[in-house]
Coordinates of C-alpha atoms and ligand atoms in Angstrom, one line a residue:
X1 CA 20.2 9.0 35.8
X2 CA 22.5 11.5 37.4
X3 CA 25.6 10.4 39.1
X4 CA 25.4 6.9 37.5
X5 CA 28.6 5.9 35.6
X6 CA 27.9 4.6 32.2
X7 CA 30.3 2.3 30.6
X8 CA 31.0 1.9 26.9
X9 CA 28.9 -1.1 26.9
X10 CA 25.6 0.2 28.4
X11 CA 25.8 3.8 27.0
X12 CA 23.2 5.0 24.6
X13 CA 24.4 4.2 21.2
X14 CA 25.1 7.1 19.0
X15 CA 23.8 7.0 15.3
X16 CA 26.4 6.1 12.8
X17 CA 26.0 9.6 11.4
X18 CA 27.1 11.0 14.7
X19 CA 30.2 8.8 14.8
X20 CA 31.3 9.9 11.4
X21 CA 34.6 11.6 10.8
X22 CA 35.8 12.6 7.4
X23 CA 38.1 10.3 5.5
X24 CA 37.4 7.1 7.6
X25 CA 36.5 4.1 5.7
X26 CA 35.7 0.5 6.4
X27 CA 37.2 -1.1 3.3
X28 CA 40.5 -1.2 1.5
X29 CA 40.5 -1.8 -2.2
X30 CA 43.6 -2.6 -4.4
X31 CA 44.9 0.0 -7.0
X32 CA 42.5 0.2 -9.9
X33 CA 44.1 -1.8 -12.8
X34 CA 41.4 -1.1 -15.5
X35 CA 40.4 2.2 -17.0
X36 CA 38.3 4.4 -14.8
X37 CA 34.5 4.9 -16.0
X38 CA 32.5 7.8 -15.3
X39 CA 29.5 6.6 -13.2
X40 CA 27.0 8.9 -15.0
X41 CA 28.2 7.5 -18.3
X42 CA 28.0 3.9 -17.2
X43 CA 24.7 4.1 -15.3
X44 CA 22.9 7.1 -16.7
X45 CA 22.2 10.4 -14.9
X46 CA 18.8 9.0 -13.6
X47 CA 20.6 6.3 -11.7
X48 CA 23.4 8.4 -10.1
X49 CA 23.4 11.0 -7.4
X50 CA 25.4 14.2 -7.9
X51 CA 26.4 14.1 -4.3
X52 CA 25.6 12.4 -1.1
X53 CA 25.9 14.8 1.7
X54 CA 26.6 13.7 5.3
X55 CA 27.1 10.0 4.4
X56 CA 28.6 8.5 7.6
X57 CA 32.4 7.8 7.3
X58 CA 33.4 5.2 9.8
X59 CA 35.8 2.4 10.2
X60 CA 35.1 -1.3 10.0
X61 CA 35.4 -1.9 13.8
X62 CA 33.1 1.0 14.5
X63 CA 30.4 -0.6 12.3
X64 CA 30.9 -4.0 13.8
X65 CA 30.7 -2.7 17.3
X66 CA 27.8 -0.5 16.5
X67 CA 25.6 -3.2 15.2
X68 CA 26.8 -5.7 17.7
X69 CA 25.8 -3.5 20.6
X70 CA 22.5 -2.8 19.1
X71 CA 21.8 -6.5 18.6
X72 CA 22.2 -7.1 22.4
X73 CA 19.4 -4.6 23.1
X74 CA 16.6 -6.8 21.6
X75 CA 14.3 -8.7 23.8
X76 CA 13.4 -12.2 22.2
X77 CA 11.9 -15.5 23.1
X78 CA 15.5 -16.8 23.4
X79 CA 16.0 -14.4 26.4
X80 CA 12.9 -14.9 28.5
X81 CA 9.1 -15.3 28.6
X82 CA 7.3 -13.5 25.7
X83 CA 3.7 -13.4 27.0
X84 CA 1.9 -11.6 24.1
X85 CA -1.6 -13.0 23.9
X86 CA -3.0 -14.3 20.5
X87 CA 0.6 -14.5 19.2
X88 CA 1.8 -17.9 20.6
X89 CA 5.4 -16.7 21.1
X90 CA 6.8 -20.1 22.0
X91 CA 10.4 -21.1 22.2
X92 CA 11.4 -22.7 18.9
X93 CA 13.5 -25.8 19.3
X94 CA 16.9 -25.6 17.5
X95 CA 16.4 -29.0 15.8
X96 CA 13.8 -27.3 13.5
X97 CA 16.3 -24.6 12.6
X98 CA 18.9 -27.3 11.9
X99 CA 16.6 -29.2 9.5
X100 CA 15.6 -26.0 7.6
X101 CA 19.3 -25.3 7.1
X102 CA 20.1 -28.6 5.5
X103 CA 21.9 -27.6 2.3
X104 CA 19.6 -29.3 -0.2
X105 CA 16.5 -27.7 1.4
X106 CA 18.0 -24.2 2.2
X107 CA 19.4 -23.9 -1.4
X108 CA 16.5 -25.5 -3.3
X109 CA 15.4 -23.2 -6.1
X110 CA 11.7 -23.1 -7.1
X111 CA 12.7 -23.2 -10.8
X112 CA 14.5 -26.4 -10.3
X113 CA 13.0 -29.1 -12.5
X114 CA 10.4 -31.4 -10.8
X115 CA 12.7 -34.4 -11.1
X116 CA 15.3 -32.5 -8.9
X117 CA 12.6 -31.2 -6.4
X118 CA 11.1 -34.6 -5.4
X119 CA 12.4 -34.2 -1.8
X120 CA 10.9 -30.8 -1.4
X121 CA 7.6 -31.9 -2.9
X122 CA 7.5 -34.9 -0.6
X123 CA 7.9 -32.5 2.4
X124 CA 5.1 -30.4 1.2
X125 CA 2.8 -33.4 0.7
X126 CA 3.7 -34.8 4.2
X127 CA 3.0 -31.5 5.8
X128 CA -0.4 -31.1 4.0
X129 CA -1.3 -34.6 5.2
X130 CA -0.2 -34.0 8.8
X131 CA -2.1 -30.7 9.0
X132 CA -5.3 -32.4 7.5
X133 CA -5.0 -35.0 10.2
X134 CA -4.5 -32.4 13.0
X135 CA -7.4 -30.3 11.9
X136 CA -9.7 -33.1 10.6
X137 CA -10.1 -31.4 7.3
X138 CA -9.8 -33.0 3.8
X139 CA -7.2 -30.9 1.9
X140 CA -4.6 -28.1 2.8
X141 CA -2.8 -25.4 0.7
X142 CA 0.4 -24.1 2.0
X143 CA 0.7 -21.2 -0.3
X144 CA -0.6 -18.3 1.8
X145 CA 2.3 -16.2 3.5
X146 CA 0.6 -15.6 6.9
X147 CA -2.5 -15.8 8.9
X148 CA -4.3 -12.7 7.4
X149 CA -3.3 -14.0 3.9
X150 CA -4.8 -17.3 4.8
X151 CA -8.0 -15.7 5.8
X152 CA -8.2 -13.8 2.5
X153 CA -7.6 -17.1 0.7
X154 CA -10.2 -18.9 2.7
X155 CA -12.9 -16.2 2.2
X156 CA -12.1 -16.1 -1.5
X157 CA -12.8 -19.9 -1.5
X158 CA -16.1 -19.4 0.2
X159 CA -16.9 -16.7 -2.5
X160 CA -15.8 -19.1 -5.3
X161 CA -18.0 -22.0 -4.0
X162 CA -21.1 -19.8 -3.5
X163 CA -20.6 -18.2 -7.0
X164 CA -20.4 -21.7 -8.6
X165 CA -23.8 -22.2 -6.9
X166 CA -25.1 -19.1 -8.6
X167 CA -24.8 -16.4 -5.8
X168 CA -21.8 -15.3 -3.9
X169 CA -24.1 -13.5 -1.4
X170 CA -23.4 -10.2 0.4
X171 CA -22.5 -10.4 4.1
X172 CA -20.0 -12.1 6.4
X173 CA -20.9 -12.3 10.3
X174 CA -18.0 -11.6 12.6
X175 CA -18.2 -11.6 16.4
X176 CA -17.1 -8.5 18.3
X177 CA -14.2 -10.5 19.9
X178 CA -12.5 -11.2 16.5
X179 CA -9.0 -10.2 15.6
X180 CA -9.0 -7.0 13.4
X181 CA -7.8 -9.0 10.4
X182 CA -11.1 -10.8 10.2
X183 CA -13.3 -7.8 9.2
X184 CA -10.5 -6.4 7.1
X185 CA -10.4 -9.8 5.1
X186 CA -14.1 -9.9 4.6
X187 CA -14.1 -6.3 3.2
X188 CA -11.1 -7.1 1.0
X189 CA -13.0 -10.2 -0.4
X190 CA -15.9 -7.9 -1.2
X191 CA -18.3 -8.6 1.7
X192 CA -20.1 -6.4 4.1
X193 CA -19.4 -7.0 7.7
X194 CA -22.2 -7.8 10.0
X195 CA -21.1 -7.5 13.7
X196 CA -22.2 -9.9 16.2
X197 CA -22.2 -9.1 19.9
X198 CA -20.9 -11.6 22.5
X199 CA -22.7 -12.9 25.5
X200 CA -21.7 -12.0 29.1
X201 CA -19.6 -15.1 29.0
X202 CA -17.7 -13.9 26.1
X203 CA -19.2 -16.4 23.7
X204 CA -21.1 -16.2 20.4
X205 CA -24.8 -15.4 21.1
X206 CA -26.4 -18.3 19.4
X207 CA -29.9 -16.9 19.4
X208 CA -28.7 -13.5 18.0
X209 CA -26.8 -15.4 15.4
X210 CA -29.7 -17.5 14.4
X211 CA -31.8 -14.3 13.9
X212 CA -29.1 -12.8 11.7
X213 CA -28.5 -15.6 9.3
X214 CA -30.4 -15.3 6.0
X215 CA -29.8 -16.0 2.3
X216 CA -27.6 -12.8 2.1
X217 CA -25.0 -14.2 4.6
X218 CA -22.1 -16.0 2.8
X219 CA -20.5 -17.1 6.1
X220 CA -19.4 -16.6 9.7
X221 CA -15.7 -16.0 10.7
X222 CA -15.2 -17.4 14.1
X223 CA -12.1 -17.8 16.2
X224 CA -12.1 -20.8 18.4
X225 CA -11.0 -20.7 21.2
X226 CA -11.9 -17.1 20.8
X227 CA -9.6 -14.1 21.7
X228 CA -10.7 -14.3 25.3
X229 CA -9.2 -17.8 25.4
X230 CA -12.7 -19.3 25.7
X231 CA -13.8 -22.4 23.8
X232 CA -17.1 -21.9 21.9
X233 CA -19.3 -24.5 23.7
X234 CA -22.0 -24.4 21.0
X235 CA -19.7 -24.5 18.0
X236 CA -21.6 -27.5 16.5
X237 CA -24.9 -25.8 16.7
X238 CA -23.4 -22.6 15.4
X239 CA -22.1 -24.4 12.3
X240 CA -25.5 -26.1 11.9
X241 CA -27.2 -22.7 11.8
X242 CA -25.0 -21.5 9.1
X243 CA -25.2 -24.7 7.1
X244 CA -29.0 -24.8 7.2
X245 CA -29.0 -21.4 5.3
X246 CA -26.4 -22.6 2.8
X247 CA -23.7 -20.4 4.4
X248 CA -20.2 -21.6 5.4
X249 CA -18.1 -21.3 8.5
X250 CA -14.5 -19.9 8.5
X251 CA -12.4 -20.6 11.5
X252 CA -9.5 -18.3 12.3
X253 CA -7.1 -21.0 13.7
X254 CA -4.5 -18.7 15.1
X255 CA -5.4 -20.1 18.5
X256 CA -4.8 -23.7 17.5
X257 CA -2.2 -24.0 20.1
X258 CA -5.1 -24.7 22.5
X259 CA -6.5 -27.4 20.4
X260 CA -3.9 -29.5 18.6
X261 CA -4.2 -33.2 19.6
X262 CA -7.4 -32.6 21.6
X263 CA -10.2 -31.3 19.3
X264 CA -10.5 -31.0 15.6
X265 CA -12.3 -28.3 13.7
X266 CA -13.3 -30.6 11.0
X267 CA -15.1 -32.7 13.5
X268 CA -17.1 -29.8 14.9
X269 CA -18.4 -28.6 11.6
X270 CA -15.8 -26.1 10.2
X271 CA -15.7 -25.7 6.4
X272 CA -12.5 -23.8 6.0
X273 CA -9.8 -22.5 8.4
X274 CA -6.2 -21.2 8.5
X275 CA -3.3 -22.2 10.7
X276 CA -0.5 -19.8 11.6
X277 CA 2.4 -22.2 11.2
X278 CA 4.6 -19.2 12.6
X279 CA 2.6 -19.4 15.8
X280 CA 1.4 -22.9 16.5
X281 CA 4.2 -24.9 14.7
X282 CA 7.2 -23.2 15.9
X283 CA 8.7 -20.8 13.5
X284 CA 10.4 -17.8 15.0
X285 CA 8.2 -14.8 14.4
X286 CA 7.7 -11.2 15.6
X287 CA 10.3 -9.7 13.3
X288 CA 8.0 -9.3 10.4
X289 CA 8.2 -12.7 8.9
X290 CA 8.4 -14.9 7.0
X291 CA 5.3 -16.9 8.1
X292 CA 2.9 -19.4 6.7
X293 CA -0.9 -19.4 6.7
X294 CA -1.8 -22.8 5.7
X295 CA -5.5 -23.1 4.7
X296 CA -7.4 -26.4 5.4
X297 CA -10.7 -27.2 3.7
X298 CA -13.5 -29.6 3.5
X299 CA -14.0 -31.7 0.3
X300 CA -16.6 -29.2 -1.1
X301 CA -14.0 -26.4 -1.2
X302 CA -11.1 -28.5 -2.5
X303 CA -11.6 -27.8 -6.2
X304 CA -11.2 -24.0 -5.6
X305 CA -7.8 -24.2 -3.8
X306 CA -5.0 -22.1 -5.2
X307 CA -3.0 -23.9 -7.9
X308 CA -0.7 -25.7 -8.4
X309 CA -1.7 -28.7 -6.5
X310 CA 0.6 -31.8 -5.9
X311 CA -0.2 -34.8 -7.9
X312 CA 1.1 -38.4 -7.4
X313 CA 2.3 -40.4 -10.4
X314 CA 3.3 -43.9 -9.1
X315 CA 6.7 -43.1 -7.3
X316 CA 6.9 -39.4 -8.0
X317 CA 5.2 -35.9 -7.5
X318 CA 4.3 -33.4 -10.1
X319 CA 2.6 -30.0 -10.0
X320 CA -1.0 -29.9 -11.5
X321 CA -2.0 -26.5 -13.0
X322 CA -4.9 -27.8 -14.7
X323 CA -7.5 -26.7 -12.0
X324 CA -10.4 -24.9 -13.8
X325 CA -12.1 -23.9 -10.7
X326 CA -9.2 -22.7 -8.8
X327 CA -9.2 -19.1 -7.4
X328 CA -5.7 -18.9 -8.9
X329 CA -2.3 -18.3 -7.3
X330 CA -2.2 -16.4 -4.1
X331 CA 1.6 -16.3 -3.9
X332 CA 4.7 -16.8 -6.0
X333 CA 5.9 -20.4 -6.3
X334 CA 4.6 -22.8 -3.4
X335 CA 4.7 -20.8 -0.2
X336 CA 7.4 -19.9 2.2
X337 CA 9.2 -23.3 2.0
X338 CA 11.6 -22.8 4.9
X339 CA 8.7 -22.2 7.3
X340 CA 7.0 -25.4 6.0
X341 CA 10.2 -27.5 6.7
X342 CA 10.4 -26.2 10.2
X343 CA 6.6 -27.0 10.7
X344 CA 7.1 -30.6 9.6
X345 CA 10.2 -31.1 11.7
X346 CA 8.2 -29.8 14.7
X347 CA 5.4 -32.2 14.1
X348 CA 7.5 -35.2 13.5
X349 CA 9.9 -34.5 16.5
X350 CA 6.8 -34.3 18.7
X351 CA 4.6 -37.1 17.3
X352 CA 0.9 -37.3 18.0
X353 CA 1.3 -37.8 21.8
X354 CA 4.0 -35.1 22.1
X355 CA 1.7 -32.6 20.2
X356 CA -1.2 -33.3 22.6
X357 CA 1.1 -33.0 25.6
X358 CA 2.4 -29.6 24.3
X359 CA -1.4 -28.4 24.2
X360 CA -2.2 -29.6 27.7
X361 CA 1.0 -27.9 29.0
X362 CA -0.1 -24.7 27.3
X363 CA -3.6 -24.8 28.8
X364 CA -2.0 -25.7 32.3
X365 CA 0.5 -22.7 32.1
X366 CA -2.2 -20.2 31.1
X367 CA -4.5 -21.3 34.0
X368 CA -1.5 -21.3 36.4
X369 CA -1.0 -17.6 35.5
X370 CA -4.6 -16.8 35.6
X371 CA -4.9 -18.2 39.2
X372 CA -1.8 -16.5 40.3
X373 CA -3.0 -13.1 39.1
X374 CA -6.8 -13.2 39.7
X375 CA -6.6 -11.6 43.2
X376 CA -4.6 -8.7 41.8
X377 CA -6.2 -7.9 38.4
X378 CA -9.9 -7.8 37.3
X379 CA -11.0 -10.8 35.3
X380 CA -14.0 -9.7 33.3
X381 CA -14.7 -13.2 31.9
X382 CA -14.3 -15.9 34.4
X383 CA -12.1 -18.9 33.9
X384 CA -11.2 -21.6 33.4
X385 CA -9.6 -20.4 30.1
X386 CA -7.7 -22.3 27.4
X387 CA -4.2 -21.2 26.3
X388 CA -4.5 -17.5 27.3
X389 CA -6.3 -15.3 29.9
X390 CA -7.5 -11.8 29.6
X391 CA -7.6 -9.3 32.5
X392 CA -8.6 -5.7 32.5
X393 CA -7.0 -2.7 34.3
X394 CA -10.3 -1.8 35.9
X395 CA -8.8 -1.9 39.5
X396 CA -5.7 0.0 38.5
X397 CA -7.6 2.6 36.5
X398 CA -9.1 3.8 39.7
X399 CA -5.7 4.9 40.7
X400 CA -5.0 6.5 37.2
X401 CA -2.9 3.5 35.9
X402 CA -3.8 2.0 32.6
X403 CA -2.9 -1.3 30.9
X404 CA -0.1 0.5 28.9
X405 CA 1.5 1.8 32.0
X406 CA 1.6 -1.8 33.6
X407 CA 3.0 -3.1 30.4
X408 CA 5.8 -0.6 30.3
X409 CA 6.6 -1.2 34.0
X410 CA 6.8 -4.9 33.2
X411 CA 9.8 -4.1 31.0
X412 CA 11.6 -2.8 34.2
X413 CA 11.1 -6.2 35.6
X414 CA 12.7 -7.9 32.6
X415 CA 9.8 -9.1 30.7
X416 CA 8.4 -8.4 27.3
X417 CA 4.9 -6.9 27.7
X418 CA 1.7 -8.8 27.3
X419 CA -0.7 -7.8 24.6
X420 CA -2.1 -4.3 25.4
X421 CA -5.7 -3.2 24.8
X422 CA -6.8 -6.3 22.8
X423 CA -9.4 -7.8 22.4
X424 CA -11.4 -4.8 22.1
X425 CA -14.5 -6.1 24.0
X426 CA -12.3 -5.9 27.1
X427 CA -11.7 -2.2 27.8
X428 CA -8.0 -1.8 29.1
X429 CA -7.2 -5.5 28.4
X430 CA -4.1 -7.3 29.6
X431 CA -4.0 -10.4 27.3
X432 CA -1.4 -13.0 28.5
X433 CA -0.4 -16.3 26.6
X434 CA 2.5 -18.0 28.3
X435 CA 2.7 -21.0 26.0
X436 CA 3.7 -24.6 26.9
X437 CA 7.6 -23.9 26.7
X438 CA 7.8 -21.9 29.9
X439 CA 8.9 -23.7 33.2
X440 CA 7.2 -23.2 36.5
X441 CA 10.1 -21.0 37.7
X442 CA 9.7 -18.6 34.7
X443 CA 6.0 -18.4 35.3
X444 CA 6.5 -17.8 39.0
X445 CA 8.9 -15.0 38.3
X446 CA 6.4 -13.4 35.8
X447 CA 3.5 -13.7 38.3
X448 CA 5.6 -12.2 41.1
X449 CA 6.5 -9.3 38.8
X450 CA 2.9 -8.7 37.9
X451 CA 1.9 -8.8 41.7
X452 CA 4.8 -6.4 42.5
X453 CA 3.5 -3.9 39.9
X454 CA -0.1 -4.3 41.3
X455 CA 1.3 -3.3 44.8
X456 CA 3.2 -0.4 43.3
X457 CA 0.0 0.8 41.9
X458 CA -1.4 1.1 45.4
X459 CA 1.6 2.7 47.0
X460 CA 3.1 4.8 44.2
X461 CA 1.0 4.9 41.1
X462 CA 3.2 7.6 39.6
X463 CA 6.1 5.2 39.4
X464 CA 4.0 2.9 37.2
X465 CA 2.5 5.7 35.2
X466 CA 5.9 7.0 34.1
X467 CA 7.5 3.7 33.5
X468 CA 9.9 2.3 32.1
X469 CA 12.8 3.6 34.4
X470 CA 15.5 1.0 33.8
X471 CA 15.7 1.1 30.0
X472 CA 18.1 3.1 27.9
X473 CA 15.2 5.3 26.5
X474 CA 12.5 6.1 28.9
X475 CA 8.7 6.5 27.8
X476 CA 8.5 7.6 24.2
X477 CA 5.8 9.7 22.7
X478 CA 4.2 7.0 20.5
X479 CA 1.6 9.2 19.0
X480 CA 4.1 11.7 17.7
X481 CA 6.4 9.0 16.5
X482 CA 3.5 7.5 14.5
X483 CA 2.1 10.8 13.2
X484 CA 5.2 12.8 12.6
X485 CA 8.1 10.3 12.2
X486 CA 11.5 11.8 11.6
X487 CA 13.1 9.3 9.1
X488 CA 15.8 11.6 7.7
X489 CA 18.9 12.4 9.7
X490 CA 20.0 16.1 9.6
X491 CA 23.2 17.5 10.9
X492 CA 21.2 20.4 12.5
X493 CA 19.2 17.9 14.6
X494 CA 22.4 16.4 16.0
X495 CA 23.7 19.8 16.7
X496 CA 20.5 20.7 18.7
X497 CA 20.7 17.5 20.5
X498 CA 24.1 18.1 21.5
X499 CA 23.1 21.5 22.9
X500 CA 20.2 20.2 25.1
Ligands
LIG1 C1 -2.1 -13.5 14.6 C2 -3.5 -13.6 14.4 C3 -4.0 -13.3 13.1 C4 -3.1 -12.9 11.9 O1 -2.0 -13.6 11.6 P1 -0.8 -13.0 10.8 O2 0.1 -14.3 10.6 O3 -0.1 -12.0 11.6 O4 -1.3 -12.4 9.6 C5 -5.3 -13.5 12.9 N1 -6.2 -13.9 13.9 C6 -5.8 -14.1 15.2 C7 -6.7 -14.5 16.2 C8 -4.4 -13.9 15.4 O5 -3.9 -14.1 16.6

């Protein structure tokens, strides 16, 4: 921005390599008081480098300020609304963090003897019981590390059950509105994917489904509410169709934020499902983990669950490894324990009525956003929706502005973008999930920003097409960044940068 004065706080941060000056260091060590050892002799030539060229030489304060400045450039849920659809980016109450940091829990070691781990085992047992009650299922494993991992575990359970009946079968049916992890999971578990087209309302086409299900079909993977935020009205019938042919129904429960306390998958016929504890049950996520993909099953799948399983002996717990039908371990130890502690703390802090209220608020907020924007953006599948709403860029595309452009412009207004171009059945999708933790004022500010962008598209589409404008870095070439990433710093590149 020509003419604009940049202070040392808002300037573009240089790389540590660019700050380097020879001889600077960020540590001071006392005089060596033992004989010096040659590193090659001590470690072996294969473990040492002859030289490290251009390694940055900087002082302690330069390192501290560099990383502190960078840390303030992040956008996170603690800064403002994070409306990514399908992700349930809700605010995570600090009390859950506090509980997960209790010394005995944070420092518990999985190799501790069972006699010293009874409290941790009790937490796992109580969380399993709470999630079974919330989902209406019979048993829960907390081993899987994330949603997609839960899917894989669940489909392997289906395979194991069918195998025990003599034939694992060949195909899994997946609706075209599904998350990309669903077909990937089915393929990893050795199944062919049969694609099922949605109806004009965005629902499973029950007649088409009935025509597809035969003795080759192992199961259906269904997301409910689906990725359009619409509840599958015929879910009972859908389950009956599969069950009548000896097939099973897997539910992707990533959208349970719309159901908790209101409707239970176990009651509408689901055989196996996963929950994203890091979405619905308030573990911070988005930075790559850790997460937890709890898997809940009906009785007929229980013998196949990953081992070990908790076993009660009078007053105490033990781990039961003697599970001959188990699919085996899916993860080291017992899952991401810290995430499990947060989830139980969240459930207990809310209680039944509190969880139900959170769900109702999530539905109300999503419908409030939908109402606020439906005069400005195309809504291909009419509401009411559940916890999220999906618009398309059809109106703006006529002026050459696509969903990615609108998302980038939203950054200028101080919001994290919504989910861009997913679900795939909506071309140019804008998928928005506000969650229950947002106030009316925050939602109003978001709606106003989205309306302002829609008006800008009418008056100055180029402004939106070239956004963002207020950020340190303007629009980056994402394709080149993905295809030809430059991951190694070279002094030559810094020199050429200084020249241009
Ligand atoms: C997030 C999500 C997943 C995958 O969960 P991860 O924890 O990211 O592996 C699967 N399905 C749906 C619908 C999701 O939203």
